């Protein structure tokens, strides 16, 4: 693996006394597609939320694209990252949420142009053009003037993906992007993500319960358990021949549920 | 005679007709005090609500303390304070402005709570999405939170508009010639209180009905765009 674009070094995250991420060491390579699977409460979302700077860490260091995420250098030493540093780091990442979190009072187009214009300083014309391209890519070219509530869940999530991509991130974080969808709408969202994984050199980190999908898109699968990576490997290794008893039990339970 | 308008006491009807223009002048003052007081209340209330939502205790705590203080003291005390105490420190406002300011300050405590409830009802995920897209916190507040909070808070704000209107007569104690004060002066001079006071009641009813239907119209016609409204 070349220099990792994401690196967790002995990271600890606690909520009061509850340790949610427990001395986690974790690396993701440039352009790598990594899926995180594991039981509920094992800390999967927390890993993504730490990266998106939605949750601070208590111990350890997270590196993104060569820089510390939650720390910055200050006259020879290291201090907790200030807002300016966090803003610079956030530019590298985009996140897709389980509940979509589209802005309900904005049209689809404005959902996609607001941040590029107001945050990146892109011209309105350029942002609109880019929005058209992205909507076309997710198959929603004709929905730009609608409001989110006028769309189906699957369409909303595709807008959510396009909105994150509009900021030109190097890293895309997906937190169970299809868990809130009716079963018949899951496919359309997964196929957009699959295409993204195949056609782009984006680094992708996905949390999902869709095992078939994880098997298809990932370079590597990480099984999380109690805030640590219990087992990781290629999809063939994890799904075909899991070593750990916990992994086997988890996969068995999930596959039976499907 | 008041405001240069004579009254005619020859019959009840003639009296009523002759004092109507005088009362309407008072009503205009009432409307102006209501509008100005309400404007101050919604602006100041928003500032207080924004301060209360700041995670830093040094900022939010004083805002809570001010709100609580205003809410737990009578409007009349604040009015007297502004009218009699501030001039001792060289701050002299005309009675009307002082009155509108007192109303605005009193009601900003209530409107700030309305804003706060509206702001807190905006889903956590909206803040997270805004953060993920790198919005600054002020922009998140003005472009993401407020537009979603406002449609939710309009009915409650409307109720306060009507309340302010009904509190305007308090300003008569600092000589503001609002409608009730005018009616009382007419009564004092003609010894007929029944007719001017009844007319004030009627005019008030008309004003509040108009105000509340305007608020209801606004509420019904504001685009809700899939906002989950409780
Ligand atoms: N804000 C919070 N306050 C306290 N505890 C929290 C908070 N957020 C998450 N937790 C706890 O942290 C643990 C890990 O949460 P996380 O959301 O990362 O799990 P997850 O693996 O994504 O689970 P799921 O599959 O249910 O989404 C859970 O036990 C959860 O209850
Ligand atoms: Mg989760």
mmCIF file with all atom_site columns, N, CA, C and O in Angstrom, chain B residues 2-3 5 7 15-33 96 168 177-184 186 195-207:
data_model
loop_
_atom_site.group_PDB
_atom_site.id
_atom_site.type_symbol
_atom_site.label_atom_id
_atom_site.label_alt_id
_atom_site.label_comp_id
_atom_site.label_asym_id
_atom_site.label_entity_id
_atom_site.label_seq_id
_atom_site.pdbx_PDB_ins_code
_atom_site.Cartn_x
_atom_site.Cartn_y
_atom_site.Cartn_z
_atom_site.occupancy
_atom_site.B_iso_or_equiv
_atom_site.pdbx_formal_charge
_atom_site.auth_seq_id
_atom_site.auth_comp_id
_atom_site.auth_asym_id
_atom_site.auth_atom_id
_atom_site.pdbx_PDB_model_num
ATOM 1   N N  . UNK B 1 2   ? -60.746 67.431 21.610 1.00 0.00 ? 2   UNK B N  1
ATOM 2   C CA . UNK B 1 2   ? -59.443 66.765 21.699 1.00 0.00 ? 2   UNK B CA 1
ATOM 3   C C  . UNK B 1 2   ? -58.875 66.669 20.288 1.00 0.00 ? 2   UNK B C  1
ATOM 4   O O  . UNK B 1 2   ? -59.627 66.382 19.345 1.00 0.00 ? 2   UNK B O  1
ATOM 5   N N  . UNK B 1 3   ? -57.580 66.882 20.162 1.00 0.00 ? 3   UNK B N  1
ATOM 6   C CA . UNK B 1 3   ? -56.937 66.914 18.833 1.00 0.00 ? 3   UNK B CA 1
ATOM 7   C C  . UNK B 1 3   ? -57.665 67.884 17.899 1.00 0.00 ? 3   UNK B C  1
ATOM 8   O O  . UNK B 1 3   ? -57.752 67.650 16.693 1.00 0.00 ? 3   UNK B O  1
ATOM 9   N N  . UNK B 1 5   ? -60.764 68.296 17.627 1.00 0.00 ? 5   UNK B N  1
ATOM 10  C CA . UNK B 1 5   ? -62.059 67.803 17.143 1.00 0.00 ? 5   UNK B CA 1
ATOM 11  C C  . UNK B 1 5   ? -63.095 67.965 18.264 1.00 0.00 ? 5   UNK B C  1
ATOM 12  O O  . UNK B 1 5   ? -62.876 67.526 19.389 1.00 0.00 ? 5   UNK B O  1
ATOM 13  N N  . UNK B 1 7   ? -66.735 67.390 20.220 1.00 0.00 ? 7   UNK B N  1
ATOM 14  C CA . UNK B 1 7   ? -67.744 66.339 20.274 1.00 0.00 ? 7   UNK B CA 1
ATOM 15  C C  . UNK B 1 7   ? -69.122 66.909 20.450 1.00 0.00 ? 7   UNK B C  1
ATOM 16  O O  . UNK B 1 7   ? -69.310 68.033 20.894 1.00 0.00 ? 7   UNK B O  1
ATOM 17  N N  . UNK B 1 15  ? -72.931 61.633 19.719 1.00 0.00 ? 15  UNK B N  1
ATOM 18  C CA . UNK B 1 15  ? -71.712 61.615 20.516 1.00 0.00 ? 15  UNK B CA 1
ATOM 19  C C  . UNK B 1 15  ? -70.739 60.562 19.973 1.00 0.00 ? 15  UNK B C  1
ATOM 20  O O  . UNK B 1 15  ? -69.560 60.838 19.736 1.00 0.00 ? 15  UNK B O  1
ATOM 21  N N  . UNK B 1 16  ? -71.291 59.377 19.751 1.00 0.00 ? 16  UNK B N  1
ATOM 22  C CA . UNK B 1 16  ? -70.449 58.287 19.244 1.00 0.00 ? 16  UNK B CA 1
ATOM 23  C C  . UNK B 1 16  ? -69.821 58.663 17.911 1.00 0.00 ? 16  UNK B C  1
ATOM 24  O O  . UNK B 1 16  ? -68.619 58.475 17.694 1.00 0.00 ? 16  UNK B O  1
ATOM 25  N N  . UNK B 1 17  ? -70.635 59.193 17.033 1.00 0.00 ? 17  UNK B N  1
ATOM 26  C CA . UNK B 1 17  ? -70.119 59.550 15.705 1.00 0.00 ? 17  UNK B CA 1
ATOM 27  C C  . UNK B 1 17  ? -69.060 60.648 15.823 1.00 0.00 ? 17  UNK B C  1
ATOM 28  O O  . UNK B 1 17  ? -68.023 60.590 15.163 1.00 0.00 ? 17  UNK B O  1
ATOM 29  N N  . UNK B 1 18  ? -69.299 61.602 16.718 1.00 0.00 ? 18  UNK B N  1
ATOM 30  C CA . UNK B 1 18  ? -68.366 62.732 16.789 1.00 0.00 ? 18  UNK B CA 1
ATOM 31  C C  . UNK B 1 18  ? -67.031 62.331 17.416 1.00 0.00 ? 18  UNK B C  1
ATOM 32  O O  . UNK B 1 18  ? -65.997 62.917 17.095 1.00 0.00 ? 18  UNK B O  1
ATOM 33  N N  . UNK B 1 19  ? -67.030 61.345 18.320 1.00 0.00 ? 19  UNK B N  1
ATOM 34  C CA . UNK B 1 19  ? -65.737 60.985 18.930 1.00 0.00 ? 19  UNK B CA 1
ATOM 35  C C  . UNK B 1 19  ? -64.990 59.889 18.147 1.00 0.00 ? 19  UNK B C  1
ATOM 36  O O  . UNK B 1 19  ? -63.821 59.610 18.417 1.00 0.00 ? 19  UNK B O  1
ATOM 37  N N  . UNK B 1 20  ? -65.660 59.305 17.162 1.00 0.00 ? 20  UNK B N  1
ATOM 38  C CA . UNK B 1 20  ? -64.990 58.231 16.407 1.00 0.00 ? 20  UNK B CA 1
ATOM 39  C C  . UNK B 1 20  ? -63.661 58.696 15.794 1.00 0.00 ? 20  UNK B C  1
ATOM 40  O O  . UNK B 1 20  ? -62.648 58.004 15.933 1.00 0.00 ? 20  UNK B O  1
ATOM 41  N N  . UNK B 1 21  ? -63.639 59.856 15.118 1.00 0.00 ? 21  UNK B N  1
ATOM 42  C CA . UNK B 1 21  ? -62.354 60.284 14.542 1.00 0.00 ? 21  UNK B CA 1
ATOM 43  C C  . UNK B 1 21  ? -61.268 60.446 15.604 1.00 0.00 ? 21  UNK B C  1
ATOM 44  O O  . UNK B 1 21  ? -60.091 60.153 15.346 1.00 0.00 ? 21  UNK B O  1
ATOM 45  N N  . UNK B 1 22  ? -61.667 60.897 16.802 1.00 0.00 ? 22  UNK B N  1
ATOM 46  C CA . UNK B 1 22  ? -60.675 61.078 17.878 1.00 0.00 ? 22  UNK B CA 1
ATOM 47  C C  . UNK B 1 22  ? -60.117 59.712 18.288 1.00 0.00 ? 22  UNK B C  1
ATOM 48  O O  . UNK B 1 22  ? -58.908 59.533 18.445 1.00 0.00 ? 22  UNK B O  1
ATOM 49  N N  . UNK B 1 23  ? -61.040 58.766 18.450 1.00 0.00 ? 23  UNK B N  1
ATOM 50  C CA . UNK B 1 23  ? -60.597 57.418 18.831 1.00 0.00 ? 23  UNK B CA 1
ATOM 51  C C  . UNK B 1 23  ? -59.713 56.802 17.748 1.00 0.00 ? 23  UNK B C  1
ATOM 52  O O  . UNK B 1 23  ? -58.760 56.069 18.037 1.00 0.00 ? 23  UNK B O  1
ATOM 53  N N  . UNK B 1 24  ? -60.040 57.113 16.487 1.00 0.00 ? 24  UNK B N  1
ATOM 54  C CA . UNK B 1 24  ? -59.235 56.538 15.396 1.00 0.00 ? 24  UNK B CA 1
ATOM 55  C C  . UNK B 1 24  ? -57.806 57.082 15.427 1.00 0.00 ? 24  UNK B C  1
ATOM 56  O O  . UNK B 1 24  ? -56.854 56.357 15.099 1.00 0.00 ? 24  UNK B O  1
ATOM 57  N N  . UNK B 1 25  ? -57.673 58.340 15.858 1.00 0.00 ? 25  UNK B N  1
ATOM 58  C CA . UNK B 1 25  ? -56.315 58.879 15.998 1.00 0.00 ? 25  UNK B CA 1
ATOM 59  C C  . UNK B 1 25  ? -55.569 58.074 17.071 1.00 0.00 ? 25  UNK B C  1
ATOM 60  O O  . UNK B 1 25  ? -54.418 57.681 16.892 1.00 0.00 ? 25  UNK B O  1
ATOM 61  N N  . UNK B 1 26  ? -56.283 57.814 18.179 1.00 0.00 ? 26  UNK B N  1
ATOM 62  C CA . UNK B 1 26  ? -55.682 56.988 19.242 1.00 0.00 ? 26  UNK B CA 1
ATOM 63  C C  . UNK B 1 26  ? -55.380 55.594 18.737 1.00 0.00 ? 26  UNK B C  1
ATOM 64  O O  . UNK B 1 26  ? -54.336 54.998 19.046 1.00 0.00 ? 26  UNK B O  1
ATOM 65  N N  . UNK B 1 27  ? -56.270 55.055 17.916 1.00 0.00 ? 27  UNK B N  1
ATOM 66  C CA . UNK B 1 27  ? -56.070 53.702 17.387 1.00 0.00 ? 27  UNK B CA 1
ATOM 67  C C  . UNK B 1 27  ? -54.827 53.656 16.496 1.00 0.00 ? 27  UNK B C  1
ATOM 68  O O  . UNK B 1 27  ? -54.076 52.676 16.516 1.00 0.00 ? 27  UNK B O  1
ATOM 69  N N  . UNK B 1 28  ? -54.614 54.706 15.757 1.00 0.00 ? 28  UNK B N  1
ATOM 70  C CA . UNK B 1 28  ? -53.426 54.757 14.893 1.00 0.00 ? 28  UNK B CA 1
ATOM 71  C C  . UNK B 1 28  ? -52.153 54.696 15.744 1.00 0.00 ? 28  UNK B C  1
ATOM 72  O O  . UNK B 1 28  ? -51.195 54.002 15.405 1.00 0.00 ? 28  UNK B O  1
ATOM 73  N N  . UNK B 1 29  ? -52.196 55.404 16.895 1.00 0.00 ? 29  UNK B N  1
ATOM 74  C CA . UNK B 1 29  ? -51.047 55.349 17.806 1.00 0.00 ? 29  UNK B CA 1
ATOM 75  C C  . UNK B 1 29  ? -50.878 53.914 18.341 1.00 0.00 ? 29  UNK B C  1
ATOM 76  O O  . UNK B 1 29  ? -49.769 53.390 18.415 1.00 0.00 ? 29  UNK B O  1
ATOM 77  N N  . UNK B 1 30  ? -52.006 53.287 18.692 1.00 0.00 ? 30  UNK B N  1
ATOM 78  C CA . UNK B 1 30  ? -51.960 51.910 19.182 1.00 0.00 ? 30  UNK B CA 1
ATOM 79  C C  . UNK B 1 30  ? -51.318 50.987 18.143 1.00 0.00 ? 30  UNK B C  1
ATOM 80  O O  . UNK B 1 30  ? -50.469 50.153 18.461 1.00 0.00 ? 30  UNK B O  1
ATOM 81  N N  . UNK B 1 31  ? -51.745 51.169 16.893 1.00 0.00 ? 31  UNK B N  1
ATOM 82  C CA . UNK B 1 31  ? -51.201 50.308 15.826 1.00 0.00 ? 31  UNK B CA 1
ATOM 83  C C  . UNK B 1 31  ? -49.703 50.546 15.667 1.00 0.00 ? 31  UNK B C  1
ATOM 84  O O  . UNK B 1 31  ? -48.915 49.597 15.574 1.00 0.00 ? 31  UNK B O  1
ATOM 85  N N  . UNK B 1 32  ? -49.313 51.812 15.693 1.00 0.00 ? 32  UNK B N  1
ATOM 86  C CA . UNK B 1 32  ? -47.879 52.114 15.533 1.00 0.00 ? 32  UNK B CA 1
ATOM 87  C C  . UNK B 1 32  ? -47.057 51.511 16.681 1.00 0.00 ? 32  UNK B C  1
ATOM 88  O O  . UNK B 1 32  ? -45.993 50.929 16.452 1.00 0.00 ? 32  UNK B O  1
ATOM 89  N N  . UNK B 1 33  ? -47.590 51.665 17.912 1.00 0.00 ? 33  UNK B N  1
ATOM 90  C CA . UNK B 1 33  ? -46.865 51.103 19.064 1.00 0.00 ? 33  UNK B CA 1
ATOM 91  C C  . UNK B 1 33  ? -46.777 49.585 18.952 1.00 0.00 ? 33  UNK B C  1
ATOM 92  O O  . UNK B 1 33  ? -45.753 48.975 19.265 1.00 0.00 ? 33  UNK B O  1
ATOM 93  N N  . UNK B 1 96  ? -43.574 57.826 23.434 1.00 0.00 ? 96  UNK B N  1
ATOM 94  C CA . UNK B 1 96  ? -43.989 56.774 22.512 1.00 0.00 ? 96  UNK B CA 1
ATOM 95  C C  . UNK B 1 96  ? -42.869 55.757 22.285 1.00 0.00 ? 96  UNK B C  1
ATOM 96  O O  . UNK B 1 96  ? -43.069 54.543 22.371 1.00 0.00 ? 96  UNK B O  1
ATOM 97  N N  . UNK B 1 168 ? -50.777 47.481 24.794 1.00 0.00 ? 168 UNK B N  1
ATOM 98  C CA . UNK B 1 168 ? -50.452 48.885 24.498 1.00 0.00 ? 168 UNK B CA 1
ATOM 99  C C  . UNK B 1 168 ? -51.092 49.867 25.495 1.00 0.00 ? 168 UNK B C  1
ATOM 100 O O  . UNK B 1 168 ? -50.454 50.863 25.866 1.00 0.00 ? 168 UNK B O  1
ATOM 101 N N  . UNK B 1 177 ? -50.689 58.738 24.077 1.00 0.00 ? 177 UNK B N  1
ATOM 102 C CA . UNK B 1 177 ? -52.111 58.912 23.758 1.00 0.00 ? 177 UNK B CA 1
ATOM 103 C C  . UNK B 1 177 ? -52.590 57.789 22.850 1.00 0.00 ? 177 UNK B C  1
ATOM 104 O O  . UNK B 1 177 ? -52.970 58.019 21.708 1.00 0.00 ? 177 UNK B O  1
ATOM 105 N N  . UNK B 1 178 ? -52.540 56.574 23.391 1.00 0.00 ? 178 UNK B N  1
ATOM 106 C CA . UNK B 1 178 ? -53.089 55.461 22.608 1.00 0.00 ? 178 UNK B CA 1
ATOM 107 C C  . UNK B 1 178 ? -54.594 55.435 22.814 1.00 0.00 ? 178 UNK B C  1
ATOM 108 O O  . UNK B 1 178 ? -55.153 56.228 23.571 1.00 0.00 ? 178 UNK B O  1
ATOM 109 N N  . UNK B 1 179 ? -55.245 54.477 22.195 1.00 0.00 ? 179 UNK B N  1
ATOM 110 C CA . UNK B 1 179 ? -56.706 54.526 22.096 1.00 0.00 ? 179 UNK B CA 1
ATOM 111 C C  . UNK B 1 179 ? -57.417 54.562 23.448 1.00 0.00 ? 179 UNK B C  1
ATOM 112 O O  . UNK B 1 179 ? -58.340 55.353 23.662 1.00 0.00 ? 179 UNK B O  1
ATOM 113 N N  . UNK B 1 180 ? -56.989 53.733 24.395 1.00 0.00 ? 180 UNK B N  1
ATOM 114 C CA . UNK B 1 180 ? -57.701 53.686 25.675 1.00 0.00 ? 180 UNK B CA 1
ATOM 115 C C  . UNK B 1 180 ? -57.511 54.988 26.456 1.00 0.00 ? 180 UNK B C  1
ATOM 116 O O  . UNK B 1 180 ? -58.452 55.492 27.078 1.00 0.00 ? 180 UNK B O  1
ATOM 117 N N  . UNK B 1 181 ? -56.312 55.527 26.380 1.00 0.00 ? 181 UNK B N  1
ATOM 118 C CA . UNK B 1 181 ? -56.036 56.786 27.049 1.00 0.00 ? 181 UNK B CA 1
ATOM 119 C C  . UNK B 1 181 ? -56.940 57.888 26.494 1.00 0.00 ? 181 UNK B C  1
ATOM 120 O O  . UNK B 1 181 ? -57.530 58.675 27.238 1.00 0.00 ? 181 UNK B O  1
ATOM 121 N N  . UNK B 1 182 ? -57.063 57.918 25.181 1.00 0.00 ? 182 UNK B N  1
ATOM 122 C CA . UNK B 1 182 ? -57.924 58.900 24.523 1.00 0.00 ? 182 UNK B CA 1
ATOM 123 C C  . UNK B 1 182 ? -59.361 58.743 25.003 1.00 0.00 ? 182 UNK B C  1
ATOM 124 O O  . UNK B 1 182 ? -60.037 59.726 25.359 1.00 0.00 ? 182 UNK B O  1
ATOM 125 N N  . UNK B 1 183 ? -59.823 57.490 25.069 1.00 0.00 ? 183 UNK B N  1
ATOM 126 C CA . UNK B 1 183 ? -61.198 57.241 25.505 1.00 0.00 ? 183 UNK B CA 1
ATOM 127 C C  . UNK B 1 183 ? -61.403 57.713 26.939 1.00 0.00 ? 183 UNK B C  1
ATOM 128 O O  . UNK B 1 183 ? -62.451 58.289 27.288 1.00 0.00 ? 183 UNK B O  1
ATOM 129 N N  . UNK B 1 184 ? -60.389 57.493 27.753 1.00 0.00 ? 184 UNK B N  1
ATOM 130 C CA . UNK B 1 184 ? -60.510 57.901 29.145 1.00 0.00 ? 184 UNK B CA 1
ATOM 131 C C  . UNK B 1 184 ? -60.572 59.416 29.279 1.00 0.00 ? 184 UNK B C  1
ATOM 132 O O  . UNK B 1 184 ? -61.354 59.952 30.069 1.00 0.00 ? 184 UNK B O  1
ATOM 133 N N  . UNK B 1 186 ? -61.728 61.463 27.060 1.00 0.00 ? 186 UNK B N  1
ATOM 134 C CA . UNK B 1 186 ? -63.077 61.853 26.624 1.00 0.00 ? 186 UNK B CA 1
ATOM 135 C C  . UNK B 1 186 ? -64.073 61.633 27.752 1.00 0.00 ? 186 UNK B C  1
ATOM 136 O O  . UNK B 1 186 ? -64.909 62.485 28.062 1.00 0.00 ? 186 UNK B O  1
ATOM 137 N N  . UNK B 1 195 ? -69.867 55.057 26.436 1.00 0.00 ? 195 UNK B N  1
ATOM 138 C CA . UNK B 1 195 ? -69.782 55.029 24.972 1.00 0.00 ? 195 UNK B CA 1
ATOM 139 C C  . UNK B 1 195 ? -68.334 54.970 24.479 1.00 0.00 ? 195 UNK B C  1
ATOM 140 O O  . UNK B 1 195 ? -67.989 54.074 23.698 1.00 0.00 ? 195 UNK B O  1
ATOM 141 N N  . UNK B 1 196 ? -67.444 55.859 24.939 1.00 0.00 ? 196 UNK B N  1
ATOM 142 C CA . UNK B 1 196 ? -66.062 55.720 24.434 1.00 0.00 ? 196 UNK B CA 1
ATOM 143 C C  . UNK B 1 196 ? -65.419 54.379 24.788 1.00 0.00 ? 196 UNK B C  1
ATOM 144 O O  . UNK B 1 196 ? -64.740 53.792 23.949 1.00 0.00 ? 196 UNK B O  1
ATOM 145 N N  . UNK B 1 197 ? -65.659 53.899 25.994 1.00 0.00 ? 197 UNK B N  1
ATOM 146 C CA . UNK B 1 197 ? -65.022 52.624 26.357 1.00 0.00 ? 197 UNK B CA 1
ATOM 147 C C  . UNK B 1 197 ? -65.581 51.461 25.545 1.00 0.00 ? 197 UNK B C  1
ATOM 148 O O  . UNK B 1 197 ? -64.843 50.568 25.114 1.00 0.00 ? 197 UNK B O  1
ATOM 149 N N  . UNK B 1 198 ? -66.902 51.467 25.310 1.00 0.00 ? 198 UNK B N  1
ATOM 150 C CA . UNK B 1 198 ? -67.485 50.397 24.484 1.00 0.00 ? 198 UNK B CA 1
ATOM 151 C C  . UNK B 1 198 ? -66.908 50.451 23.080 1.00 0.00 ? 198 UNK B C  1
ATOM 152 O O  . UNK B 1 198 ? -66.612 49.415 22.467 1.00 0.00 ? 198 UNK B O  1
ATOM 153 N N  . UNK B 1 199 ? -66.767 51.680 22.594 1.00 0.00 ? 199 UNK B N  1
ATOM 154 C CA . UNK B 1 199 ? -66.227 51.801 21.230 1.00 0.00 ? 199 UNK B CA 1
ATOM 155 C C  . UNK B 1 199 ? -64.787 51.285 21.173 1.00 0.00 ? 199 UNK B C  1
ATOM 156 O O  . UNK B 1 199 ? -64.398 50.620 20.208 1.00 0.00 ? 199 UNK B O  1
ATOM 157 N N  . UNK B 1 200 ? -64.009 51.581 22.219 1.00 0.00 ? 200 UNK B N  1
ATOM 158 C CA . UNK B 1 200 ? -62.630 51.080 22.239 1.00 0.00 ? 200 UNK B CA 1
ATOM 159 C C  . UNK B 1 200 ? -62.631 49.549 22.223 1.00 0.00 ? 200 UNK B C  1
ATOM 160 O O  . UNK B 1 200 ? -61.873 48.917 21.482 1.00 0.00 ? 200 UNK B O  1
ATOM 161 N N  . UNK B 1 201 ? -63.531 48.969 23.020 1.00 0.00 ? 201 UNK B N  1
ATOM 162 C CA . UNK B 1 201 ? -63.641 47.508 23.025 1.00 0.00 ? 201 UNK B CA 1
ATOM 163 C C  . UNK B 1 201 ? -63.931 46.979 21.629 1.00 0.00 ? 201 UNK B C  1
ATOM 164 O O  . UNK B 1 201 ? -63.286 46.043 21.150 1.00 0.00 ? 201 UNK B O  1
ATOM 165 N N  . UNK B 1 202 ? -64.899 47.638 20.962 1.00 0.00 ? 202 UNK B N  1
ATOM 166 C CA . UNK B 1 202 ? -65.270 47.194 19.612 1.00 0.00 ? 202 UNK B CA 1
ATOM 167 C C  . UNK B 1 202 ? -64.113 47.339 18.638 1.00 0.00 ? 202 UNK B C  1
ATOM 168 O O  . UNK B 1 202 ? -63.817 46.423 17.850 1.00 0.00 ? 202 UNK B O  1
ATOM 169 N N  . UNK B 1 203 ? -63.440 48.488 18.708 1.00 0.00 ? 203 UNK B N  1
ATOM 170 C CA . UNK B 1 203 ? -62.319 48.712 17.786 1.00 0.00 ? 203 UNK B CA 1
ATOM 171 C C  . UNK B 1 203 ? -61.188 47.710 18.055 1.00 0.00 ? 203 UNK B C  1
ATOM 172 O O  . UNK B 1 203 ? -60.558 47.212 17.126 1.00 0.00 ? 203 UNK B O  1
ATOM 173 N N  . UNK B 1 204 ? -60.965 47.413 19.337 1.00 0.00 ? 204 UNK B N  1
ATOM 174 C CA . UNK B 1 204 ? -59.948 46.421 19.671 1.00 0.00 ? 204 UNK B CA 1
ATOM 175 C C  . UNK B 1 204 ? -60.291 45.058 19.069 1.00 0.00 ? 204 UNK B C  1
ATOM 176 O O  . UNK B 1 204 ? -59.441 44.354 18.514 1.00 0.00 ? 204 UNK B O  1
ATOM 177 N N  . UNK B 1 205 ? -61.568 44.701 19.200 1.00 0.00 ? 205 UNK B N  1
ATOM 178 C CA . UNK B 1 205 ? -62.002 43.416 18.656 1.00 0.00 ? 205 UNK B CA 1
ATOM 179 C C  . UNK B 1 205 ? -61.700 43.351 17.158 1.00 0.00 ? 205 UNK B C  1
ATOM 180 O O  . UNK B 1 205 ? -61.171 42.351 16.653 1.00 0.00 ? 205 UNK B O  1
ATOM 181 N N  . UNK B 1 206 ? -62.019 44.454 16.468 1.00 0.00 ? 206 UNK B N  1
ATOM 182 C CA . UNK B 1 206 ? -61.760 44.469 15.023 1.00 0.00 ? 206 UNK B CA 1
ATOM 183 C C  . UNK B 1 206 ? -60.266 44.313 14.748 1.00 0.00 ? 206 UNK B C  1
ATOM 184 O O  . UNK B 1 206 ? -59.845 43.494 13.922 1.00 0.00 ? 206 UNK B O  1
ATOM 185 N N  . UNK B 1 207 ? -59.435 45.062 15.503 1.00 0.00 ? 207 UNK B N  1
ATOM 186 C CA . UNK B 1 207 ? -57.985 44.996 15.257 1.00 0.00 ? 207 UNK B CA 1
ATOM 187 C C  . UNK B 1 207 ? -57.429 43.591 15.491 1.00 0.00 ? 207 UNK B C  1
ATOM 188 O O  . UNK B 1 207 ? -56.642 43.086 14.696 1.00 0.00 ? 207 UNK B O  1
#
